[in-house]
Amino acid sequence: MLILIGLAVVGVVGVLAFAALASARAGRPAPTRDAYPVPRQLDRADFPRPDASWLVALFTSASCEACGTMWPKVSVLDSPEVAVCEFEYPQARATHDRYAISGVPMVLIADREGVVHRAFVGPTSATDLWAAVAAVRDPDAGIEPGLGALP
């Protein structure tokens, strides 16, 4: 009889300890990291119109369903000041490999020196892309400065 009571007490303590541990884990935020790191520097000679003040480069894949919606959103940003281009994997494998592109669609917004100022990984709205380009082109315009910003 004492053995049964002892086993019951050990069982209850075990269940309470497990519940306390699970509760403590649930309250902690998950560790964060870039799931798909983005390049911070581009060689503008690898892209069309290296003399343009800004570059919007879209990296896609032929096997990516969401990628098909991105080029129409990116292409409208083309202007004398903004060069736009698309690099589709596997046709542009060398460029994907050179910049270690691991997630698509990926949009990079870089300046004339190739410094990446904004990046988007995954499907992105045309509004967000337009706002990000506008924010880097005119920082004093009052447009949300953090949209697509790199940490």
JSON list of C-alpha atoms in Angstrom, two decimals:
[
{"chain": "A", "resi": 1, "resn": "MET", "atom": "CA", "xyz": [0.00, 0.00, 0.00]},
{"chain": "A", "resi": 2, "resn": "LEU", "atom": "CA", "xyz": [2.82, 2.43, 0.85]},
{"chain": "A", "resi": 3, "resn": "ILE", "atom": "CA", "xyz": [4.49, 1.55, -2.43]},
{"chain": "A", "resi": 4, "resn": "LEU", "atom": "CA", "xyz": [1.34, 2.52, -4.36]},
{"chain": "A", "resi": 5, "resn": "ILE", "atom": "CA", "xyz": [1.09, 5.84, -2.49]},
{"chain": "A", "resi": 6, "resn": "GLY", "atom": "CA", "xyz": [4.79, 6.52, -3.14]},
{"chain": "A", "resi": 7, "resn": "LEU", "atom": "CA", "xyz": [4.39, 5.77, -6.85]},
{"chain": "A", "resi": 8, "resn": "ALA", "atom": "CA", "xyz": [1.35, 8.06, -7.02]},
{"chain": "A", "resi": 9, "resn": "VAL", "atom": "CA", "xyz": [3.27, 10.92, -5.36]},
{"chain": "A", "resi": 10, "resn": "VAL", "atom": "CA", "xyz": [6.23, 10.45, -7.75]},
{"chain": "A", "resi": 11, "resn": "GLY", "atom": "CA", "xyz": [3.84, 10.43, -10.71]},
{"chain": "A", "resi": 12, "resn": "VAL", "atom": "CA", "xyz": [2.10, 13.63, -9.61]},
{"chain": "A", "resi": 13, "resn": "VAL", "atom": "CA", "xyz": [5.44, 15.38, -9.00]},
{"chain": "A", "resi": 14, "resn": "GLY", "atom": "CA", "xyz": [6.64, 14.26, -12.45]},
{"chain": "A", "resi": 15, "resn": "VAL", "atom": "CA", "xyz": [3.53, 15.62, -14.18]},
{"chain": "A", "resi": 16, "resn": "LEU", "atom": "CA", "xyz": [3.82, 18.94, -12.31]},
{"chain": "A", "resi": 17, "resn": "ALA", "atom": "CA", "xyz": [7.51, 19.25, -13.21]},
{"chain": "A", "resi": 18, "resn": "PHE", "atom": "CA", "xyz": [6.77, 18.55, -16.89]},
{"chain": "A", "resi": 19, "resn": "ALA", "atom": "CA", "xyz": [3.96, 21.14, -16.90]},
{"chain": "A", "resi": 20, "resn": "ALA", "atom": "CA", "xyz": [6.19, 23.75, -15.25]},
{"chain": "A", "resi": 21, "resn": "LEU", "atom": "CA", "xyz": [8.96, 23.15, -17.79]},
{"chain": "A", "resi": 22, "resn": "ALA", "atom": "CA", "xyz": [6.55, 23.37, -20.74]},
{"chain": "A", "resi": 23, "resn": "SER", "atom": "CA", "xyz": [5.09, 26.60, -19.34]},
{"chain": "A", "resi": 24, "resn": "ALA", "atom": "CA", "xyz": [8.55, 28.14, -18.92]},
{"chain": "A", "resi": 25, "resn": "ARG", "atom": "CA", "xyz": [9.48, 27.27, -22.51]},
{"chain": "A", "resi": 26, "resn": "ALA", "atom": "CA", "xyz": [6.24, 28.72, -23.87]},
{"chain": "A", "resi": 27, "resn": "GLY", "atom": "CA", "xyz": [6.99, 32.09, -22.25]},
{"chain": "A", "resi": 28, "resn": "ARG", "atom": "CA", "xyz": [10.42, 32.46, -23.87]},
{"chain": "A", "resi": 29, "resn": "PRO", "atom": "CA", "xyz": [10.69, 33.95, -27.34]},
{"chain": "A", "resi": 30, "resn": "ALA", "atom": "CA", "xyz": [12.13, 31.70, -29.99]},
{"chain": "A", "resi": 31, "resn": "PRO", "atom": "CA", "xyz": [15.68, 32.48, -31.07]},
{"chain": "A", "resi": 32, "resn": "THR", "atom": "CA", "xyz": [15.71, 34.65, -34.17]},
{"chain": "A", "resi": 33, "resn": "ARG", "atom": "CA", "xyz": [17.96, 34.44, -37.18]},
{"chain": "A", "resi": 34, "resn": "ASP", "atom": "CA", "xyz": [17.77, 35.12, -40.87]},
{"chain": "A", "resi": 35, "resn": "ALA", "atom": "CA", "xyz": [16.19, 32.06, -42.44]},
{"chain": "A", "resi": 36, "resn": "TYR", "atom": "CA", "xyz": [17.33, 33.31, -45.84]},
{"chain": "A", "resi": 37, "resn": "PRO", "atom": "CA", "xyz": [20.31, 35.63, -45.51]},
{"chain": "A", "resi": 38, "resn": "VAL", "atom": "CA", "xyz": [20.57, 38.35, -48.13]},
{"chain": "A", "resi": 39, "resn": "PRO", "atom": "CA", "xyz": [23.68, 39.81, -49.73]},
{"chain": "A", "resi": 40, "resn": "ARG", "atom": "CA", "xyz": [24.74, 43.17, -48.31]},
{"chain": "A", "resi": 41, "resn": "GLN", "atom": "CA", "xyz": [26.95, 44.16, -51.25]},
{"chain": "A", "resi": 42, "resn": "LEU", "atom": "CA", "xyz": [26.52, 43.64, -55.00]},
{"chain": "A", "resi": 43, "resn": "ASP", "atom": "CA", "xyz": [28.97, 44.20, -57.82]},
{"chain": "A", "resi": 44, "resn": "ARG", "atom": "CA", "xyz": [26.99, 46.55, -60.04]},
{"chain": "A", "resi": 45, "resn": "ALA", "atom": "CA", "xyz": [28.98, 45.33, -63.06]},
{"chain": "A", "resi": 46, "resn": "ASP", "atom": "CA", "xyz": [27.02, 42.04, -62.71]},
{"chain": "A", "resi": 47, "resn": "PHE", "atom": "CA", "xyz": [23.74, 43.89, -63.33]},
{"chain": "A", "resi": 48, "resn": "PRO", "atom": "CA", "xyz": [22.26, 45.92, -66.17]},
{"chain": "A", "resi": 49, "resn": "ARG", "atom": "CA", "xyz": [22.74, 49.68, -66.24]},
{"chain": "A", "resi": 50, "resn": "PRO", "atom": "CA", "xyz": [25.43, 49.93, -63.54]},
{"chain": "A", "resi": 51, "resn": "ASP", "atom": "CA", "xyz": [25.39, 53.71, -64.03]},
{"chain": "A", "resi": 52, "resn": "ALA", "atom": "CA", "xyz": [21.79, 53.99, -62.73]},
{"chain": "A", "resi": 53, "resn": "SER", "atom": "CA", "xyz": [21.52, 55.49, -59.26]},
{"chain": "A", "resi": 54, "resn": "TRP", "atom": "CA", "xyz": [19.50, 52.55, -57.95]},
{"chain": "A", "resi": 55, "resn": "LEU", "atom": "CA", "xyz": [19.10, 48.86, -58.75]},
{"chain": "A", "resi": 56, "resn": "VAL", "atom": "CA", "xyz": [16.13, 46.62, -58.01]},
{"chain": "A", "resi": 57, "resn": "ALA", "atom": "CA", "xyz": [17.24, 43.02, -58.58]},
{"chain": "A", "resi": 58, "resn": "LEU", "atom": "CA", "xyz": [14.73, 40.18, -58.46]},
{"chain": "A", "resi": 59, "resn": "PHE", "atom": "CA", "xyz": [15.97, 36.63, -57.89]},
{"chain": "A", "resi": 60, "resn": "THR", "atom": "CA", "xyz": [13.47, 33.92, -58.83]},
{"chain": "A", "resi": 61, "resn": "SER", "atom": "CA", "xyz": [13.29, 30.25, -59.75]},
{"chain": "A", "resi": 62, "resn": "ALA", "atom": "CA", "xyz": [11.49, 28.50, -62.57]},
{"chain": "A", "resi": 63, "resn": "SER", "atom": "CA", "xyz": [10.06, 26.05, -60.02]},
{"chain": "A", "resi": 64, "resn": "CYS", "atom": "CA", "xyz": [8.76, 28.79, -57.66]},
{"chain": "A", "resi": 65, "resn": "GLU", "atom": "CA", "xyz": [5.03, 29.43, -57.98]},
{"chain": "A", "resi": 66, "resn": "ALA", "atom": "CA", "xyz": [5.08, 32.67, -55.97]},
{"chain": "A", "resi": 67, "resn": "CYS", "atom": "CA", "xyz": [7.94, 34.05, -58.08]},
{"chain": "A", "resi": 68, "resn": "GLY", "atom": "CA", "xyz": [5.68, 34.44, -61.11]},
{"chain": "A", "resi": 69, "resn": "THR", "atom": "CA", "xyz": [3.79, 37.28, -59.44]},
{"chain": "A", "resi": 70, "resn": "MET", "atom": "CA", "xyz": [6.88, 39.34, -58.69]},
{"chain": "A", "resi": 71, "resn": "TRP", "atom": "CA", "xyz": [8.24, 40.49, -62.06]},
{"chain": "A", "resi": 72, "resn": "PRO", "atom": "CA", "xyz": [5.17, 42.59, -62.94]},
{"chain": "A", "resi": 73, "resn": "LYS", "atom": "CA", "xyz": [5.56, 44.35, -59.58]},
{"chain": "A", "resi": 74, "resn": "VAL", "atom": "CA", "xyz": [9.29, 44.93, -60.00]},
{"chain": "A", "resi": 75, "resn": "SER", "atom": "CA", "xyz": [9.30, 45.86, -63.69]},
{"chain": "A", "resi": 76, "resn": "VAL", "atom": "CA", "xyz": [7.10, 48.95, -63.17]},
{"chain": "A", "resi": 77, "resn": "LEU", "atom": "CA", "xyz": [9.84, 50.45, -61.00]},
{"chain": "A", "resi": 78, "resn": "ASP", "atom": "CA", "xyz": [12.11, 50.83, -64.04]},
{"chain": "A", "resi": 79, "resn": "SER", "atom": "CA", "xyz": [13.05, 54.46, -64.71]},
{"chain": "A", "resi": 80, "resn": "PRO", "atom": "CA", "xyz": [16.10, 56.48, -65.75]},
{"chain": "A", "resi": 81, "resn": "GLU", "atom": "CA", "xyz": [17.21, 56.46, -62.10]},
{"chain": "A", "resi": 82, "resn": "VAL", "atom": "CA", "xyz": [16.21, 52.86, -61.26]},
{"chain": "A", "resi": 83, "resn": "ALA", "atom": "CA", "xyz": [17.47, 49.81, -63.16]},
{"chain": "A", "resi": 84, "resn": "VAL", "atom": "CA", "xyz": [15.46, 46.63, -62.73]},
{"chain": "A", "resi": 85, "resn": "CYS", "atom": "CA", "xyz": [16.35, 43.05, -63.61]},
{"chain": "A", "resi": 86, "resn": "GLU", "atom": "CA", "xyz": [15.37, 39.45, -62.96]},
{"chain": "A", "resi": 87, "resn": "PHE", "atom": "CA", "xyz": [17.66, 36.46, -62.46]},
{"chain": "A", "resi": 88, "resn": "GLU", "atom": "CA", "xyz": [15.73, 33.21, -62.77]},
{"chain": "A", "resi": 89, "resn": "TYR", "atom": "CA", "xyz": [17.24, 29.96, -61.53]},
{"chain": "A", "resi": 90, "resn": "PRO", "atom": "CA", "xyz": [18.46, 27.69, -63.14]},
{"chain": "A", "resi": 91, "resn": "GLN", "atom": "CA", "xyz": [19.18, 29.90, -66.19]},
{"chain": "A", "resi": 92, "resn": "ALA", "atom": "CA", "xyz": [20.99, 32.44, -63.97]},
{"chain": "A", "resi": 93, "resn": "ARG", "atom": "CA", "xyz": [22.53, 29.84, -61.66]},
{"chain": "A", "resi": 94, "resn": "ALA", "atom": "CA", "xyz": [25.95, 31.50, -61.73]},
{"chain": "A", "resi": 95, "resn": "THR", "atom": "CA", "xyz": [24.52, 34.78, -60.38]},
{"chain": "A", "resi": 96, "resn": "HIS", "atom": "CA", "xyz": [22.45, 32.97, -57.74]},
{"chain": "A", "resi": 97, "resn": "ASP", "atom": "CA", "xyz": [25.58, 31.08, -56.65]},
{"chain": "A", "resi": 98, "resn": "ARG", "atom": "CA", "xyz": [27.80, 34.18, -56.69]},
{"chain": "A", "resi": 99, "resn": "TYR", "atom": "CA", "xyz": [25.48, 35.98, -54.26]},
{"chain": "A", "resi": 100, "resn": "ALA", "atom": "CA", "xyz": [24.49, 32.83, -52.28]},
{"chain": "A", "resi": 101, "resn": "ILE", "atom": "CA", "xyz": [20.78, 33.28, -52.96]},
{"chain": "A", "resi": 102, "resn": "SER", "atom": "CA", "xyz": [19.02, 30.61, -50.93]},
{"chain": "A", "resi": 103, "resn": "GLY", "atom": "CA", "xyz": [15.43, 31.85, -50.84]},
{"chain": "A", "resi": 104, "resn": "VAL", "atom": "CA", "xyz": [13.22, 33.11, -53.64]},
{"chain": "A", "resi": 105, "resn": "PRO", "atom": "CA", "xyz": [11.61, 35.33, -54.58]},
{"chain": "A", "resi": 106, "resn": "MET", "atom": "CA", "xyz": [14.19, 37.79, -53.28]},
{"chain": "A", "resi": 107, "resn": "VAL", "atom": "CA", "xyz": [14.22, 41.48, -54.14]},
{"chain": "A", "resi": 108, "resn": "LEU", "atom": "CA", "xyz": [17.33, 43.56, -53.43]},
{"chain": "A", "resi": 109, "resn": "ILE", "atom": "CA", "xyz": [17.43, 47.35, -53.63]},
{"chain": "A", "resi": 110, "resn": "ALA", "atom": "CA", "xyz": [20.99, 48.62, -54.00]},
{"chain": "A", "resi": 111, "resn": "ASP", "atom": "CA", "xyz": [22.62, 51.98, -54.63]},
{"chain": "A", "resi": 112, "resn": "ARG", "atom": "CA", "xyz": [25.12, 52.90, -57.35]},
{"chain": "A", "resi": 113, "resn": "GLU", "atom": "CA", "xyz": [27.99, 51.43, -55.30]},
{"chain": "A", "resi": 114, "resn": "GLY", "atom": "CA", "xyz": [26.10, 48.14, -54.86]},
{"chain": "A", "resi": 115, "resn": "VAL", "atom": "CA", "xyz": [25.28, 48.58, -51.17]},
{"chain": "A", "resi": 116, "resn": "VAL", "atom": "CA", "xyz": [22.00, 46.79, -50.47]},
{"chain": "A", "resi": 117, "resn": "HIS", "atom": "CA", "xyz": [19.67, 49.14, -48.59]},
{"chain": "A", "resi": 118, "resn": "ARG", "atom": "CA", "xyz": [16.47, 47.08, -48.61]},
{"chain": "A", "resi": 119, "resn": "ALA", "atom": "CA", "xyz": [15.64, 43.41, -49.16]},
{"chain": "A", "resi": 120, "resn": "PHE", "atom": "CA", "xyz": [12.49, 41.33, -49.35]},
{"chain": "A", "resi": 121, "resn": "VAL", "atom": "CA", "xyz": [12.36, 37.53, -49.25]},
{"chain": "A", "resi": 122, "resn": "GLY", "atom": "CA", "xyz": [9.08, 35.96, -50.26]},
{"chain": "A", "resi": 123, "resn": "PRO", "atom": "CA", "xyz": [6.10, 37.40, -52.07]},
{"chain": "A", "resi": 124, "resn": "THR", "atom": "CA", "xyz": [5.92, 41.16, -51.59]},
{"chain": "A", "resi": 125, "resn": "SER", "atom": "CA", "xyz": [3.26, 43.67, -52.50]},
{"chain": "A", "resi": 126, "resn": "ALA", "atom": "CA", "xyz": [3.81, 46.28, -55.20]},
{"chain": "A", "resi": 127, "resn": "THR", "atom": "CA", "xyz": [2.98, 48.94, -52.61]},
{"chain": "A", "resi": 128, "resn": "ASP", "atom": "CA", "xyz": [5.75, 47.76, -50.28]},
{"chain": "A", "resi": 129, "resn": "LEU", "atom": "CA", "xyz": [8.28, 47.63, -53.12]},
{"chain": "A", "resi": 130, "resn": "TRP", "atom": "CA", "xyz": [7.33, 51.11, -54.35]},
{"chain": "A", "resi": 131, "resn": "ALA", "atom": "CA", "xyz": [7.52, 52.51, -50.81]},
{"chain": "A", "resi": 132, "resn": "ALA", "atom": "CA", "xyz": [10.94, 50.93, -50.17]},
{"chain": "A", "resi": 133, "resn": "VAL", "atom": "CA", "xyz": [12.38, 52.35, -53.40]},
{"chain": "A", "resi": 134, "resn": "ALA", "atom": "CA", "xyz": [10.86, 55.76, -52.67]},
{"chain": "A", "resi": 135, "resn": "ALA", "atom": "CA", "xyz": [12.27, 55.70, -49.11]},
{"chain": "A", "resi": 136, "resn": "VAL", "atom": "CA", "xyz": [15.84, 54.99, -50.24]},
{"chain": "A", "resi": 137, "resn": "ARG", "atom": "CA", "xyz": [15.66, 57.50, -53.11]},
{"chain": "A", "resi": 138, "resn": "ASP", "atom": "CA", "xyz": [14.38, 60.29, -50.85]},
{"chain": "A", "resi": 139, "resn": "PRO", "atom": "CA", "xyz": [14.98, 59.64, -47.13]},
{"chain": "A", "resi": 140, "resn": "ASP", "atom": "CA", "xyz": [13.30, 62.95, -46.26]},
{"chain": "A", "resi": 141, "resn": "ALA", "atom": "CA", "xyz": [10.00, 62.01, -47.96]},
{"chain": "A", "resi": 142, "resn": "GLY", "atom": "CA", "xyz": [8.47, 60.75, -44.72]},
{"chain": "A", "resi": 143, "resn": "ILE", "atom": "CA", "xyz": [7.95, 57.20, -46.03]},
{"chain": "A", "resi": 144, "resn": "GLU", "atom": "CA", "xyz": [8.27, 54.34, -43.54]},
{"chain": "A", "resi": 145, "resn": "PRO", "atom": "CA", "xyz": [12.06, 54.01, -43.36]},
{"chain": "A", "resi": 146, "resn": "GLY", "atom": "CA", "xyz": [12.12, 50.47, -41.99]},
{"chain": "A", "resi": 147, "resn": "LEU", "atom": "CA", "xyz": [10.24, 48.76, -44.80]},
{"chain": "A", "resi": 148, "resn": "GLY", "atom": "CA", "xyz": [12.53, 45.98, -46.03]},
{"chain": "A", "resi": 149, "resn": "ALA", "atom": "CA", "xyz": [15.41, 47.43, -43.99]},
{"chain": "A", "resi": 150, "resn": "LEU", "atom": "CA", "xyz": [18.27, 45.16, -43.12]},
{"chain": "A", "resi": 151, "resn": "PRO", "atom": "CA", "xyz": [19.15, 44.68, -39.45]}
]
